[in-house]
Amino acid sequence: MKKIIVATGNEGKMKEIRQILGGENVEIVSLKDENLQDVEIVEDGKTFEENALIKASTISKLTGTMVLADDSGLEVDYMDKAPGVYSARYLGEDTPYTVKNNHIIDELKDAVGEERSARFVCVIACVLPDGRSITTRGTIEGQIGYEEKGSNGFGYDPIFYLPERGCTTAELSPEEKNKISHRGKALTAMYKKLKEENLL
Ligand code: IMP
């Protein structure tokens, strides 16, 4: 039985990762399961790849096992791809998302149509016991809406508008969002790579 530690404290992410990567030959455990929830991880990378690798390698160095980590965020083209890797910390870690969301809407007050393009990005990094690493990236393209809509999801979902569906990601059910999300795509790509290399 293979063991993969997922370097996250987020239960929602654990569930999604178990759904996509889980199987008979693999045990997927959280930092809490391994009593590693208090390990300090300094996320000072400039890219999603760097941050995901920092998280996974910090834990891998301590445990010597296979470790998976993710990093994600929102890129708004009109704002030079901000908030990007700073999405969680944008305008302050404890600032309510309704404030962050309305601030972004305001920043885009002169932007129309295609100028409102944005994407959610997710990078998954896997560090192997021999120190090698694999990363995969998933994105979902959309636009910044003119007002917050919907109450599902979290974070920037209420302003992330999907033109082809005519709604925001906060108006999708969790199942619908998982099928098309940046995290789902990056995880599915990681599943394929790990299978190819006989690591799952
Ligand atoms: P992290 O990858 O958990 O550090 O998350 C980064 C931040 O990006 C989150 O705190 C949210 O602000 C934003 N974010 C990432 N994925 C999503 C999403 O699916 N919906 C809304 N916001 C997201």
CSV table of C-alpha atoms and ligand atoms in Angstrom, one decimal:
chain,number,residue,atom,x,y,z
A,1,MET,CA,0.0,0.0,0.0
A,2,LYS,CA,1.4,3.4,-1.1
A,3,LYS,CA,1.0,6.4,1.2
A,4,ILE,CA,0.6,10.0,0.0
A,5,ILE,CA,0.5,12.9,2.4
A,6,VAL,CA,-1.4,15.9,1.2
A,7,ALA,CA,0.1,19.1,2.5
A,8,THR,CA,-3.2,20.9,3.2
A,9,GLY,CA,-5.3,21.6,6.2
A,10,ASN,CA,-8.4,22.1,4.0
A,11,GLU,CA,-11.0,19.2,4.3
A,12,GLY,CA,-12.7,20.2,1.1
A,13,LYS,CA,-9.5,19.8,-0.9
A,14,MET,CA,-8.8,16.4,0.9
A,15,LYS,CA,-12.2,15.1,-0.2
A,16,GLU,CA,-11.7,16.1,-3.8
A,17,ILE,CA,-8.1,14.7,-3.9
A,18,ARG,CA,-9.3,11.4,-2.4
A,19,GLN,CA,-12.1,11.2,-5.0
A,20,ILE,CA,-9.7,11.7,-7.9
A,21,LEU,CA,-6.5,9.9,-6.8
A,22,GLY,CA,-7.8,7.4,-4.2
A,23,GLY,CA,-7.8,3.7,-4.9
A,24,GLU,CA,-7.1,0.3,-3.5
A,25,ASN,CA,-3.4,0.6,-3.5
A,26,VAL,CA,-3.0,4.1,-2.1
A,27,GLU,CA,-3.7,5.6,1.3
A,28,ILE,CA,-4.2,9.4,1.1
A,29,VAL,CA,-3.6,11.1,4.4
A,30,SER,CA,-3.7,14.7,5.6
A,31,LEU,CA,-1.2,16.7,7.6
A,32,LYS,CA,-3.4,16.3,10.7
A,33,ASP,CA,-3.5,12.5,10.3
A,34,GLU,CA,0.3,12.6,10.4
A,35,ASN,CA,0.5,15.1,13.3
A,36,LEU,CA,2.2,17.6,11.0
A,37,GLN,CA,-0.4,20.3,11.0
A,38,ASP,CA,1.8,22.7,13.0
A,39,VAL,CA,4.8,22.5,10.6
A,40,GLU,CA,5.6,26.0,9.4
A,41,ILE,CA,5.6,26.4,5.6
A,42,VAL,CA,6.9,29.7,4.2
A,43,GLU,CA,5.0,30.3,1.0
A,44,ASP,CA,7.3,32.9,-0.5
A,45,GLY,CA,7.4,31.7,-4.1
A,46,LYS,CA,6.6,34.0,-7.0
A,47,THR,CA,4.7,31.5,-9.0
A,48,PHE,CA,2.0,28.9,-8.3
A,49,GLU,CA,4.6,26.1,-9.2
A,50,GLU,CA,7.1,27.5,-6.7
A,51,ASN,CA,4.6,27.7,-3.9
A,52,ALA,CA,3.2,24.2,-4.5
A,53,LEU,CA,6.7,22.8,-4.6
A,54,ILE,CA,7.7,24.6,-1.4
A,55,LYS,CA,4.7,23.1,0.4
A,56,ALA,CA,5.3,19.6,-0.9
A,57,SER,CA,9.0,19.5,-0.4
A,58,THR,CA,8.9,21.0,3.2
A,59,ILE,CA,6.8,18.0,4.2
A,60,SER,CA,8.6,15.5,2.1
A,61,LYS,CA,12.0,16.4,3.7
A,62,LEU,CA,10.5,15.7,7.1
A,63,THR,CA,8.8,12.4,6.2
A,64,GLY,CA,10.6,10.9,3.3
A,65,THR,CA,7.2,9.9,1.8
A,66,MET,CA,5.4,11.0,-1.3
A,67,VAL,CA,3.8,14.4,-0.7
A,68,LEU,CA,1.2,16.3,-2.8
A,69,ALA,CA,0.4,20.0,-2.4
A,70,ASP,CA,-1.5,22.5,-4.4
A,71,ASP,CA,-1.5,26.3,-4.9
A,72,SER,CA,-4.2,28.2,-6.6
A,73,GLY,CA,-5.5,31.7,-7.3
A,74,LEU,CA,-7.3,34.1,-9.5
A,75,GLU,CA,-5.6,36.0,-12.4
A,76,VAL,CA,-7.4,39.1,-13.7
A,77,ASP,CA,-5.9,40.1,-17.0
A,78,TYR,CA,-7.0,43.8,-16.6
A,79,MET,CA,-5.0,43.9,-13.3
A,80,ASP,CA,-1.8,42.5,-14.8
A,81,LYS,CA,-2.8,39.0,-13.5
A,82,ALA,CA,-3.3,40.1,-9.9
A,83,PRO,CA,-4.1,38.9,-7.3
A,84,GLY,CA,-2.4,35.7,-8.6
A,85,VAL,CA,-0.3,33.9,-6.1
A,86,TYR,CA,-1.4,36.5,-3.5
A,87,SER,CA,-5.1,35.7,-3.9
A,88,ALA,CA,-5.6,34.5,-0.3
A,89,ARG,CA,-3.6,37.5,1.1
A,90,TYR,CA,-5.1,40.1,-1.3
A,91,LEU,CA,-6.2,43.2,0.7
A,92,GLY,CA,-5.3,41.3,3.9
A,93,GLU,CA,-5.8,37.6,4.9
A,94,ASP,CA,-8.8,38.4,7.1
A,95,THR,CA,-10.6,40.8,4.8
A,96,PRO,CA,-14.0,39.4,3.9
A,97,TYR,CA,-14.3,38.2,0.3
A,98,THR,CA,-17.2,40.5,-0.4
A,99,VAL,CA,-14.8,43.4,0.2
A,100,LYS,CA,-12.1,41.8,-2.0
A,101,ASN,CA,-14.7,41.0,-4.7
A,102,ASN,CA,-16.2,44.4,-4.8
A,103,HIS,CA,-12.8,46.0,-4.9
A,104,ILE,CA,-12.0,43.9,-8.0
A,105,ILE,CA,-15.3,44.9,-9.6
A,106,ASP,CA,-14.4,48.5,-8.9
A,107,GLU,CA,-10.9,48.1,-10.4
A,108,LEU,CA,-12.6,46.9,-13.6
A,109,LYS,CA,-15.2,49.7,-13.8
A,110,ASP,CA,-13.8,50.8,-17.2
A,111,ALA,CA,-13.3,47.3,-18.6
A,112,VAL,CA,-15.8,45.9,-21.1
A,113,GLY,CA,-16.3,42.5,-22.8
A,114,GLU,CA,-13.0,40.6,-23.4
A,115,GLU,CA,-11.2,43.1,-21.2
A,116,ARG,CA,-12.8,41.4,-18.2
A,117,SER,CA,-11.1,38.1,-18.9
A,118,ALA,CA,-9.8,36.1,-15.9
A,119,ARG,CA,-8.9,32.6,-14.9
A,120,PHE,CA,-8.6,30.4,-11.9
A,121,VAL,CA,-5.3,28.5,-11.9
A,122,CYS,CA,-4.3,25.5,-9.8
A,123,VAL,CA,-0.9,23.8,-9.7
A,124,ILE,CA,-0.5,20.4,-8.1
A,125,ALA,CA,3.0,19.4,-7.1
A,126,CYS,CA,4.1,15.9,-6.1
A,127,VAL,CA,7.5,15.3,-4.5
A,128,LEU,CA,8.6,11.7,-4.6
A,129,PRO,CA,10.7,9.9,-1.9
A,130,ASP,CA,13.8,10.2,-4.1
A,131,GLY,CA,13.4,14.0,-4.3
A,132,ARG,CA,12.1,14.1,-7.8
A,133,SER,CA,9.1,16.2,-8.4
A,134,ILE,CA,6.2,16.4,-10.8
A,135,THR,CA,3.9,19.4,-11.3
A,136,THR,CA,0.6,19.7,-13.2
A,137,ARG,CA,-1.5,22.8,-14.0
A,138,GLY,CA,-5.2,23.3,-14.6
A,139,THR,CA,-7.1,26.4,-15.5
A,140,ILE,CA,-10.6,27.6,-16.0
A,141,GLU,CA,-11.3,30.6,-18.1
A,142,GLY,CA,-14.0,33.2,-17.3
A,143,GLN,CA,-14.7,36.9,-16.8
A,144,ILE,CA,-15.1,39.2,-13.9
A,145,GLY,CA,-18.8,39.8,-13.4
A,146,TYR,CA,-20.4,43.2,-12.7
A,147,GLU,CA,-21.8,42.2,-9.3
A,148,GLU,CA,-21.5,39.3,-6.9
A,149,LYS,CA,-23.8,36.4,-7.7
A,150,GLY,CA,-24.4,33.0,-6.1
A,151,SER,CA,-23.7,31.6,-2.6
A,152,ASN,CA,-22.0,28.2,-3.4
A,153,GLY,CA,-18.2,27.8,-3.4
A,154,PHE,CA,-15.9,30.2,-1.7
A,155,GLY,CA,-13.5,33.1,-2.2
A,156,TYR,CA,-13.8,34.8,-5.6
A,157,ASP,CA,-16.5,32.4,-6.9
A,158,PRO,CA,-19.3,35.0,-6.8
A,159,ILE,CA,-17.5,37.3,-9.3
A,160,PHE,CA,-16.1,34.5,-11.5
A,161,TYR,CA,-18.6,34.6,-14.5
A,162,LEU,CA,-18.7,31.8,-17.0
A,163,PRO,CA,-20.1,33.4,-20.3
A,164,GLU,CA,-20.9,30.0,-21.9
A,165,ARG,CA,-23.0,29.0,-18.9
A,166,GLY,CA,-24.5,32.4,-18.1
A,167,CYS,CA,-23.7,32.1,-14.4
A,168,THR,CA,-20.9,32.4,-11.8
A,169,THR,CA,-19.0,29.5,-10.3
A,170,ALA,CA,-20.8,30.4,-7.1
A,171,GLU,CA,-24.1,29.5,-8.8
A,172,LEU,CA,-22.9,26.0,-9.8
A,173,SER,CA,-23.4,23.0,-7.5
A,174,PRO,CA,-20.2,21.6,-6.0
A,175,GLU,CA,-20.4,18.6,-8.3
A,176,GLU,CA,-20.8,20.8,-11.4
A,177,LYS,CA,-17.9,23.0,-10.3
A,178,ASN,CA,-15.6,20.1,-9.6
A,179,LYS,CA,-16.1,18.7,-13.1
A,180,ILE,CA,-14.8,21.8,-14.8
A,181,SER,CA,-12.6,23.4,-12.1
A,182,HIS,CA,-8.9,24.3,-12.3
A,183,ARG,CA,-8.3,22.0,-9.3
A,184,GLY,CA,-10.2,19.1,-10.9
A,185,LYS,CA,-8.2,19.5,-14.1
A,186,ALA,CA,-4.8,19.7,-12.4
A,187,LEU,CA,-5.6,16.7,-10.2
A,188,THR,CA,-6.8,14.6,-13.2
A,189,ALA,CA,-3.5,15.5,-15.0
A,190,MET,CA,-1.6,14.4,-11.9
A,191,TYR,CA,-3.5,11.1,-11.7
A,192,LYS,CA,-2.5,10.4,-15.3
A,193,LYS,CA,1.2,11.2,-14.8
A,194,LEU,CA,1.4,9.2,-11.6
A,195,LYS,CA,-0.3,6.2,-13.3
A,196,GLU,CA,2.1,6.5,-16.3
A,197,GLU,CA,5.1,6.3,-14.0
A,198,ASN,CA,3.6,3.4,-12.0
A,199,LEU,CA,3.5,5.5,-8.9
A,200,LEU,CA,-0.2,4.9,-8.2
B,1,IMP,P1,-4.8,28.2,-1.8
B,1,IMP,O1,-4.4,27.5,-3.0
B,1,IMP,O2,-5.6,27.4,-0.9
B,1,IMP,O3,-3.7,29.0,-1.1
B,1,IMP,O4,-5.9,29.3,-2.2
B,1,IMP,C1,-5.6,30.5,-2.9
B,1,IMP,C2,-6.7,31.4,-2.9
B,1,IMP,O5,-7.2,31.5,-4.3
B,1,IMP,C3,-8.0,31.1,-2.2
B,1,IMP,O6,-7.9,31.6,-0.8
B,1,IMP,C4,-9.0,31.9,-2.9
B,1,IMP,O7,-8.9,33.3,-2.6
B,1,IMP,C5,-8.5,31.8,-4.4
B,1,IMP,N1,-9.2,30.6,-5.0
B,1,IMP,C6,-8.5,29.5,-5.4
B,1,IMP,N2,-9.4,28.6,-6.0
B,1,IMP,C7,-10.6,29.2,-5.9
B,1,IMP,C8,-11.9,28.8,-6.3
B,1,IMP,O8,-12.2,27.7,-6.8
B,1,IMP,N3,-12.9,29.7,-6.1
B,1,IMP,C9,-12.7,30.9,-5.5
B,1,IMP,N4,-11.5,31.3,-5.1
B,1,IMP,C10,-10.5,30.5,-5.3
